[in-house]
PDB file of C-alpha atoms in Angstrom:
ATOM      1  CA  UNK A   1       0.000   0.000   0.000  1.00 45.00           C
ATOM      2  CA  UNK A   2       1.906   3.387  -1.264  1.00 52.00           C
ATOM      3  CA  UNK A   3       0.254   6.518   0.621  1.00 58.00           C
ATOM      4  CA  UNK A   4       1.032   8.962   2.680  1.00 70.00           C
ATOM      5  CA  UNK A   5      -0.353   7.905   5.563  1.00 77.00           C
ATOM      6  CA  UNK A   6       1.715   4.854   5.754  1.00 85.00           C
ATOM      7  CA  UNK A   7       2.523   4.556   9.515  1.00 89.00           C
ATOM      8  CA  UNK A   8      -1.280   5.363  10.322  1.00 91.00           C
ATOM      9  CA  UNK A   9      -2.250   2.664   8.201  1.00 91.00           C
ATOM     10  CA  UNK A  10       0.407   0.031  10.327  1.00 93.00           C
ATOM     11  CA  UNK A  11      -0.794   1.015  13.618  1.00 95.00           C
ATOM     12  CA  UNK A  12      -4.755   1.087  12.298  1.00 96.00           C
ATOM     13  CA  UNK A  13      -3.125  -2.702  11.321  1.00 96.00           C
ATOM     14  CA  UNK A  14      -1.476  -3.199  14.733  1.00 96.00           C
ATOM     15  CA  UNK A  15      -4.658  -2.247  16.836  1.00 97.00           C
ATOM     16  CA  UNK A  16      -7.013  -4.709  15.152  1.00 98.00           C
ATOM     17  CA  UNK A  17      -4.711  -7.442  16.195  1.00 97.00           C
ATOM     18  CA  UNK A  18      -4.119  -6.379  19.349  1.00 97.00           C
ATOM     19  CA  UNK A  19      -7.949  -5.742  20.096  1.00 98.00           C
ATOM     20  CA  UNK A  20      -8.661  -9.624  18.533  1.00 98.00           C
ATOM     21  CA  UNK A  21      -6.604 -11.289  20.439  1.00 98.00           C
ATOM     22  CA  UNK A  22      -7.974  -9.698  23.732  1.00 97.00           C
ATOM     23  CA  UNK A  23     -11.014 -11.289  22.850  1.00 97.00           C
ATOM     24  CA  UNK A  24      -9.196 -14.584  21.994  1.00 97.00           C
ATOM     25  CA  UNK A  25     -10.279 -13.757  18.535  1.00 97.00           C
ATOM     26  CA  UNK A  26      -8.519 -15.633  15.371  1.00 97.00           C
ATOM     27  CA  UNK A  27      -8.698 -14.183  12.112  1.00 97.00           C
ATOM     28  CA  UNK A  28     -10.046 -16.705  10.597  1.00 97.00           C
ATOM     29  CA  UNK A  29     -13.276 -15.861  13.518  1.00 98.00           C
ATOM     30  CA  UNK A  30     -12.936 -12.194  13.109  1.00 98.00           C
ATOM     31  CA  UNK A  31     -13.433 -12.287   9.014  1.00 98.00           C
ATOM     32  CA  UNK A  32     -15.920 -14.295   9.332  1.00 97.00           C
ATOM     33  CA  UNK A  33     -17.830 -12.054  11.872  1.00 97.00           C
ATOM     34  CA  UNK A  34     -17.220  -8.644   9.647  1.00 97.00           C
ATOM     35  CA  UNK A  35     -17.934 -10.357   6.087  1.00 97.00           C
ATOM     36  CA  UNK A  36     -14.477 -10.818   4.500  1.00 97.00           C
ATOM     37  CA  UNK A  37     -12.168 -13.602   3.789  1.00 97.00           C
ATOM     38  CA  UNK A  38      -9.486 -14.583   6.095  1.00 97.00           C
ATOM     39  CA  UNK A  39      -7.010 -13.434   3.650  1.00 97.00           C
ATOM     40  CA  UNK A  40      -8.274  -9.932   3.737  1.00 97.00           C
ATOM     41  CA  UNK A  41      -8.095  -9.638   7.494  1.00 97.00           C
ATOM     42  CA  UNK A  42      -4.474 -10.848   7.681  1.00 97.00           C
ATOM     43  CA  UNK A  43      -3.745  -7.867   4.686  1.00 96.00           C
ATOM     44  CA  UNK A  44      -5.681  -5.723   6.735  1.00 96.00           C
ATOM     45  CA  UNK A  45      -3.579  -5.974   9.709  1.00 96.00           C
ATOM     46  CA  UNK A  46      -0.426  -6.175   8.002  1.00 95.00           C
ATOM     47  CA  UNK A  47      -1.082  -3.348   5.748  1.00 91.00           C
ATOM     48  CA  UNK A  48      -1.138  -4.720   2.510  1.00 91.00           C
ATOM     49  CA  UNK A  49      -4.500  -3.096   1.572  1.00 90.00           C
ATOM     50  CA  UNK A  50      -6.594  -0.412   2.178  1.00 88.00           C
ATOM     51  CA  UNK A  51      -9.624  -0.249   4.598  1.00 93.00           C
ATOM     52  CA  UNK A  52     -12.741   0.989   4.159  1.00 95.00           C
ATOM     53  CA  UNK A  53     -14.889   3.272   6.786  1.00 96.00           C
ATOM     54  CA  UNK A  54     -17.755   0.342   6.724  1.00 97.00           C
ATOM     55  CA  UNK A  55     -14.920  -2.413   7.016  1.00 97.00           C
ATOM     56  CA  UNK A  56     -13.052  -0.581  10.161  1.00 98.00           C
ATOM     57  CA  UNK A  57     -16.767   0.173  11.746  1.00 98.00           C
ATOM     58  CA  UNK A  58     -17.392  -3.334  11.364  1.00 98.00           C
ATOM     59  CA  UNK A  59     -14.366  -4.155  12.762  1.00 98.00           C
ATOM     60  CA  UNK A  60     -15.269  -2.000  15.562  1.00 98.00           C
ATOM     61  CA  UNK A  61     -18.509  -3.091  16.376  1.00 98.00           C
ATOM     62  CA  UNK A  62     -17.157  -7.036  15.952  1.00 98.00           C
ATOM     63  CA  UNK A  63     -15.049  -6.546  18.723  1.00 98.00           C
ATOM     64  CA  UNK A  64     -17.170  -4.684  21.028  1.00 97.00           C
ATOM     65  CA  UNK A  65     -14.956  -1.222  20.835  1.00 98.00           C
ATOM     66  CA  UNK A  66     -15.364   1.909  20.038  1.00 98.00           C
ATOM     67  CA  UNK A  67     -14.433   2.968  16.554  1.00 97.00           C
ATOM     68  CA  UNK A  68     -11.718   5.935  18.210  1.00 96.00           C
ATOM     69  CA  UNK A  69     -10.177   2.728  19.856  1.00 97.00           C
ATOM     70  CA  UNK A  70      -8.547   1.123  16.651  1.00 96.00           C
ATOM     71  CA  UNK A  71      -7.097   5.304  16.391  1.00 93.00           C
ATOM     72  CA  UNK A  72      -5.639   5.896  19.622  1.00 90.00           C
TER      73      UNK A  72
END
């Protein structure tokens, strides 16, 4: 993923998997709860794609956290 916004995108990535496995959460589980493939959770949270608003409020609500959570 080639933007500006890089580093923000890596810790956006680093967040999600931190806030999964507090809730003992695999990817596999996760994907499946939000509507995407396993494969597109792992580039997710290693920032190898881009992530939609619906996708990270999803994300969000899937893990029982508020959205400013996955931005802190």
């Amino acid at each position: 993923m080639k933007s500006n916004f890089t580093e923000q995108s890596r810790r956006l990535g680093l967040k999600i998997s931190y806030y999964r496995k507090c809730r003992s959460l695999s990817q596999m589980q996760l994907a499946d709860c939000i509507g995407v493939s396993r494969t597109h959770m792992s580039r997710i949270e290693n920032n190898d794609c881009g992530v939609s608003l619906n996708v990270i409020f999803r994300i969000a609500d899937a893990l029982e956290i508020p959205v400013a959570k996955l931005f802190e």
